[in-house]
Amino acid sequence: MDKIAWQGSQGANWAENWRRTDRSFGILTENLLSRLRALEFREVLDVGCGAGELSLAIARNRPGVQVRGLDISPQLVEAAQARGDRFTNVTFVCEDASTWKPDDSFALDQLVSRHGVMFFDDPVAAFSNLASVSAPAAGLMFSCFREPSLNPFMSEVARLLPEPPQSPDPRAPGPFAFADASYVEQILSAAGWADTTFSPVDFPMIVGAGEDPVADAREYFCTIGPAARALGQLDEEEREAFLIKLDALCGRHCREGIVSLPAAAWVVTAQRG
């Protein structure tokens, strides 16, 4: 996990653009919420809560449930706190989930995460810690990306760069670290979680809308994600060529005033063993 980045410029960037990320993951968020509606729990931990969309939705829909959102980025936690200041049943904490221990009687019986668990340096240790602070038979539910080829919103944009990013170790901390279901099951089993299930979810990642959806999508990709980081290394000519190709890609994916590209996730569930 690149703690320095998430605690610095990267975290600040995502905090500033929380409306965009809420919009892009909105359909996946609703999928998670629909699954949670079928479950009974009283205390829930949102791991890698970001700017708090999932935490706040749970708190809003289930006022009798105590919700705690956990994230390593102080800027994202600050954004979540500002959004949730009218809720009495949700709190946000800036801590590393791989080592966090509650300082009160919070005995969580459900853990959730929307794409917040793929960045641990030692995932077995992290999920072991989460198991240790969970109640017996606590439930776990999280989403994570499937393989890059099924996620054009990221892979197609990366291919537009003069030198597309080299494929890292597929199991290195990052967006696609949990693409391999068998690997994730091994992690959870070693960390004390059982009865693991995987449900594939395909959804449109909404990246542009408004008066000029293509321009909005361009700003999204130039602000968030791997392409945004790579742009800083391009000279003016390379950057201009990339933006022209990016606009063309976004234009091809614009329908009825919305730019969206396909995305593919797992929704993973397990139970504390």
Short mmCIF file of C-alpha atoms in Angstrom, two decimals:
data_model
loop_
_atom_site.label_atom_id
_atom_site.label_comp_id
_atom_site.label_asym_id
_atom_site.label_seq_id
_atom_site.Cartn_x
_atom_site.Cartn_y
_atom_site.Cartn_z
CA MET A 1 0.00 0.00 0.00
CA ASP A 2 1.39 3.38 -0.97
CA LYS A 3 0.56 5.06 2.32
CA ILE A 4 2.47 8.22 1.48
CA ALA A 5 0.46 8.78 -1.70
CA TRP A 6 -2.90 8.10 -0.06
CA GLN A 7 -2.02 10.28 2.90
CA GLY A 8 -0.80 13.03 0.55
CA SER A 9 -1.59 14.17 -2.96
CA GLN A 10 -3.47 11.07 -4.11
CA GLY A 11 -5.80 11.10 -1.13
CA ALA A 12 -6.37 14.84 -1.54
CA ASN A 13 -7.17 14.35 -5.21
CA TRP A 14 -9.76 11.65 -4.55
CA ALA A 15 -11.25 13.68 -1.69
CA GLU A 16 -11.68 16.68 -3.96
CA ASN A 17 -13.35 14.54 -6.60
CA TRP A 18 -15.63 12.42 -4.41
CA ARG A 19 -18.70 13.39 -6.45
CA ARG A 20 -17.09 11.88 -9.54
CA THR A 21 -16.14 8.64 -7.80
CA ASP A 22 -19.60 8.33 -6.22
CA ARG A 23 -21.12 8.69 -9.68
CA SER A 24 -18.75 6.25 -11.36
CA PHE A 25 -19.31 3.53 -8.76
CA GLY A 26 -22.98 4.31 -8.15
CA ILE A 27 -24.44 1.17 -9.73
CA LEU A 28 -21.96 -1.07 -7.91
CA THR A 29 -22.74 0.70 -4.64
CA GLU A 30 -26.44 -0.04 -5.10
CA ASN A 31 -25.59 -3.68 -5.82
CA LEU A 32 -23.76 -3.92 -2.50
CA LEU A 33 -26.57 -2.16 -0.65
CA SER A 34 -29.17 -4.52 -2.10
CA ARG A 35 -27.18 -7.49 -0.82
CA LEU A 36 -26.77 -5.92 2.61
CA ARG A 37 -30.53 -5.38 2.92
CA ALA A 38 -30.96 -9.14 3.24
CA LEU A 39 -28.56 -9.31 6.22
CA GLU A 40 -29.04 -8.58 9.90
CA PHE A 41 -26.27 -6.72 11.72
CA ARG A 42 -25.90 -4.01 14.35
CA GLU A 43 -22.33 -2.76 14.01
CA VAL A 44 -20.64 -2.50 10.62
CA LEU A 45 -17.14 -1.50 9.57
CA ASP A 46 -16.58 0.02 6.11
CA VAL A 47 -12.96 -0.80 5.22
CA GLY A 48 -11.26 1.75 2.96
CA CYS A 49 -14.38 3.89 3.15
CA GLY A 50 -12.99 6.71 1.01
CA ALA A 51 -15.27 9.74 1.09
CA GLY A 52 -17.96 7.70 2.82
CA GLU A 53 -20.64 6.98 0.23
CA LEU A 54 -21.28 3.37 1.28
CA SER A 55 -21.03 4.14 5.01
CA LEU A 56 -23.49 7.01 4.71
CA ALA A 57 -25.95 5.01 2.64
CA ILE A 58 -25.99 2.25 5.27
CA ALA A 59 -26.39 4.78 8.09
CA ARG A 60 -29.21 6.55 6.23
CA ASN A 61 -31.14 3.38 5.45
CA ARG A 62 -30.58 1.64 8.80
CA PRO A 63 -30.70 4.21 11.61
CA GLY A 64 -30.52 1.47 14.24
CA VAL A 65 -27.13 0.28 12.97
CA GLN A 66 -23.83 1.77 14.14
CA VAL A 67 -21.50 2.38 11.20
CA ARG A 68 -17.78 3.07 11.34
CA GLY A 69 -15.83 4.08 8.25
CA LEU A 70 -12.09 3.46 8.19
CA ASP A 71 -9.60 4.90 5.73
CA ILE A 72 -5.88 5.64 5.66
CA SER A 73 -6.30 9.02 3.94
CA PRO A 74 -6.92 11.97 6.28
CA GLN A 75 -8.31 14.01 3.40
CA LEU A 76 -10.87 11.36 2.48
CA VAL A 77 -11.86 10.89 6.13
CA GLU A 78 -12.30 14.65 6.45
CA ALA A 79 -14.55 14.67 3.38
CA ALA A 80 -16.58 11.77 4.78
CA GLN A 81 -16.96 13.49 8.14
CA ALA A 82 -18.20 16.67 6.48
CA ARG A 83 -20.77 14.71 4.46
CA GLY A 84 -21.96 12.75 7.48
CA ASP A 85 -22.11 15.45 10.13
CA ARG A 86 -25.92 15.15 10.45
CA PHE A 87 -25.87 11.42 11.12
CA THR A 88 -25.60 10.23 14.73
CA ASN A 89 -24.99 6.58 13.85
CA VAL A 90 -21.85 6.91 11.73
CA THR A 91 -18.27 7.84 12.58
CA PHE A 92 -15.14 7.98 10.46
CA VAL A 93 -11.63 7.10 11.60
CA CYS A 94 -8.29 7.72 9.90
CA GLU A 95 -6.42 4.45 10.52
CA ASP A 96 -4.78 1.58 8.65
CA ALA A 97 -7.25 -1.33 8.59
CA SER A 98 -4.39 -3.83 8.65
CA THR A 99 -3.47 -2.79 12.22
CA TRP A 100 -6.54 -0.94 13.54
CA LYS A 101 -8.03 -1.89 16.89
CA PRO A 102 -11.24 -0.29 18.19
CA ASP A 103 -10.71 1.79 21.30
CA ASP A 104 -14.21 1.13 22.61
CA SER A 105 -16.77 -1.66 22.82
CA PHE A 106 -17.42 -1.64 19.08
CA ALA A 107 -17.87 -5.34 18.24
CA LEU A 108 -18.55 -5.39 14.54
CA ASP A 109 -20.70 -8.17 13.13
CA GLN A 110 -20.47 -7.07 9.48
CA LEU A 111 -17.55 -5.78 7.41
CA VAL A 112 -18.06 -4.14 4.03
CA SER A 113 -15.86 -2.48 1.45
CA ARG A 114 -16.37 -1.01 -1.98
CA HIS A 115 -13.03 -1.52 -3.68
CA GLY A 116 -11.08 -0.64 -0.56
CA VAL A 117 -9.23 -3.89 0.27
CA MET A 118 -6.90 -4.50 -2.70
CA PHE A 119 -4.06 -2.31 -1.47
CA PHE A 120 -2.72 -4.15 1.58
CA ASP A 121 1.01 -4.93 1.56
CA ASP A 122 0.27 -8.12 3.49
CA PRO A 123 -3.35 -9.06 2.82
CA VAL A 124 -3.31 -12.18 5.02
CA ALA A 125 -2.14 -10.11 7.99
CA ALA A 126 -4.70 -7.41 7.22
CA PHE A 127 -7.65 -9.78 6.99
CA SER A 128 -6.40 -11.64 10.06
CA ASN A 129 -6.47 -8.38 11.98
CA LEU A 130 -9.98 -7.64 10.73
CA ALA A 131 -11.08 -11.10 11.84
CA SER A 132 -9.57 -10.50 15.27
CA VAL A 133 -11.69 -7.38 15.86
CA SER A 134 -14.90 -8.98 14.54
CA ALA A 135 -17.61 -10.74 16.49
CA PRO A 136 -17.92 -14.54 16.15
CA ALA A 137 -19.56 -15.47 12.83
CA ALA A 138 -19.27 -11.89 11.57
CA GLY A 139 -19.93 -11.42 7.87
CA LEU A 140 -17.58 -9.97 5.28
CA MET A 141 -18.64 -8.45 1.95
CA PHE A 142 -16.46 -6.50 -0.45
CA SER A 143 -16.14 -5.64 -4.10
CA CYS A 144 -12.95 -5.69 -6.15
CA PHE A 145 -12.06 -5.52 -9.83
CA ARG A 146 -11.81 -8.62 -11.98
CA GLU A 147 -9.03 -8.89 -14.58
CA PRO A 148 -7.94 -5.77 -16.54
CA SER A 149 -9.18 -7.11 -19.89
CA LEU A 150 -12.74 -6.98 -18.51
CA ASN A 151 -12.33 -3.36 -17.38
CA PRO A 152 -12.00 -1.21 -20.52
CA PHE A 153 -12.58 1.98 -18.55
CA MET A 154 -9.03 1.56 -17.32
CA SER A 155 -7.29 -0.70 -19.85
CA GLU A 156 -8.46 1.12 -22.98
CA VAL A 157 -7.42 4.50 -21.61
CA ALA A 158 -4.01 3.17 -20.58
CA ARG A 159 -3.41 1.92 -24.13
CA LEU A 160 -3.73 5.49 -25.44
CA LEU A 161 -0.56 6.56 -23.65
CA PRO A 162 2.67 6.75 -25.70
CA GLU A 163 4.13 4.07 -23.46
CA PRO A 164 1.32 2.13 -21.80
CA PRO A 165 2.17 1.24 -18.19
CA GLN A 166 3.96 -2.06 -17.86
CA SER A 167 1.89 -4.84 -16.34
CA PRO A 168 2.91 -5.11 -12.69
CA ASP A 169 2.91 -8.25 -10.61
CA PRO A 170 -0.80 -9.17 -10.84
CA ARG A 171 -0.89 -9.76 -7.10
CA ALA A 172 0.91 -6.57 -6.12
CA PRO A 173 -1.18 -4.08 -4.12
CA GLY A 174 -3.32 -2.16 -6.57
CA PRO A 175 -6.67 -2.05 -8.38
CA PHE A 176 -6.40 -5.59 -9.82
CA ALA A 177 -4.64 -7.37 -6.96
CA PHE A 178 -7.75 -9.44 -6.19
CA ALA A 179 -8.77 -10.30 -9.75
CA ASP A 180 -7.87 -13.99 -9.24
CA ALA A 181 -10.66 -15.56 -7.19
CA SER A 182 -8.59 -18.57 -6.14
CA TYR A 183 -5.87 -16.27 -4.78
CA VAL A 184 -8.42 -14.25 -2.79
CA GLU A 185 -9.93 -17.41 -1.36
CA GLN A 186 -6.48 -18.54 -0.21
CA ILE A 187 -5.93 -15.19 1.50
CA LEU A 188 -9.25 -15.25 3.32
CA SER A 189 -8.90 -18.88 4.37
CA ALA A 190 -5.42 -18.24 5.78
CA ALA A 191 -6.76 -15.19 7.62
CA GLY A 192 -9.56 -17.06 9.37
CA TRP A 193 -12.50 -16.46 7.03
CA ALA A 194 -14.66 -19.30 5.70
CA ASP A 195 -17.52 -19.99 3.27
CA THR A 196 -16.13 -17.61 0.65
CA THR A 197 -18.31 -16.90 -2.39
CA PHE A 198 -17.69 -14.86 -5.55
CA SER A 199 -20.40 -13.17 -7.60
CA PRO A 200 -19.40 -11.49 -10.88
CA VAL A 201 -20.93 -8.05 -11.37
CA ASP A 202 -20.69 -6.16 -14.66
CA PHE A 203 -21.61 -2.49 -14.56
CA PRO A 204 -21.12 0.73 -16.52
CA MET A 205 -18.50 3.02 -15.03
CA ILE A 206 -19.98 6.49 -15.57
CA VAL A 207 -17.12 8.90 -16.25
CA GLY A 208 -18.79 11.83 -18.01
CA ALA A 209 -22.10 13.72 -17.92
CA GLY A 210 -23.47 17.25 -17.87
CA GLU A 211 -23.45 19.89 -20.58
CA ASP A 212 -20.31 18.49 -22.21
CA PRO A 213 -20.02 14.84 -21.17
CA VAL A 214 -16.89 14.20 -23.26
CA ALA A 215 -15.06 17.12 -21.64
CA ASP A 216 -16.26 15.94 -18.26
CA ALA A 217 -14.94 12.44 -18.97
CA ARG A 218 -11.61 13.88 -20.13
CA GLU A 219 -11.26 15.73 -16.83
CA TYR A 220 -12.15 12.55 -14.94
CA PHE A 221 -9.40 10.52 -16.61
CA CYS A 222 -6.89 13.36 -16.29
CA THR A 223 -7.61 13.65 -12.58
CA ILE A 224 -8.14 10.12 -11.27
CA GLY A 225 -6.38 6.83 -11.96
CA PRO A 226 -3.21 5.55 -13.63
CA ALA A 227 -3.54 7.69 -16.77
CA ALA A 228 -3.70 10.81 -14.62
CA ARG A 229 -0.44 9.87 -12.92
CA ALA A 230 1.23 9.09 -16.26
CA LEU A 231 0.22 12.42 -17.77
CA GLY A 232 2.69 14.22 -15.57
CA GLN A 233 5.54 12.42 -17.37
CA LEU A 234 4.47 13.44 -20.90
CA ASP A 235 5.80 16.38 -22.86
CA GLU A 236 3.37 18.87 -24.39
CA GLU A 237 3.17 17.14 -27.77
CA GLU A 238 2.58 13.71 -26.23
CA ARG A 239 -0.03 15.09 -23.88
CA GLU A 240 -1.94 16.76 -26.73
CA ALA A 241 -1.89 13.56 -28.79
CA PHE A 242 -3.16 11.59 -25.81
CA LEU A 243 -6.01 14.03 -25.18
CA ILE A 244 -7.14 13.87 -28.81
CA LYS A 245 -7.32 10.08 -28.64
CA LEU A 246 -8.99 10.23 -25.24
CA ASP A 247 -11.71 12.55 -26.53
CA ALA A 248 -12.32 10.18 -29.44
CA LEU A 249 -12.60 7.20 -27.09
CA CYS A 250 -15.01 9.04 -24.80
CA GLY A 251 -17.06 10.19 -27.79
CA ARG A 252 -17.47 6.58 -28.95
CA HIS A 253 -18.79 5.67 -25.51
CA CYS A 254 -21.17 8.62 -25.18
CA ARG A 255 -24.87 7.74 -25.21
CA GLU A 256 -27.74 10.06 -24.31
CA GLY A 257 -25.47 12.57 -22.62
CA ILE A 258 -23.53 10.04 -20.54
CA VAL A 259 -20.04 8.65 -21.11
CA SER A 260 -19.64 5.21 -19.61
CA LEU A 261 -17.21 2.34 -20.14
CA PRO A 262 -17.64 -1.27 -19.08
CA ALA A 263 -16.32 -2.39 -15.71
CA ALA A 264 -16.25 -5.83 -14.10
CA ALA A 265 -16.07 -6.66 -10.41
CA TRP A 266 -16.34 -9.47 -7.94
CA VAL A 267 -18.60 -9.19 -4.93
CA VAL A 268 -16.95 -11.43 -2.38
CA THR A 269 -18.62 -12.70 0.78
CA ALA A 270 -17.24 -14.72 3.66
CA GLN A 271 -17.84 -15.44 7.32
CA ARG A 272 -15.47 -15.34 10.24
CA GLY A 273 -14.47 -18.92 10.94
#
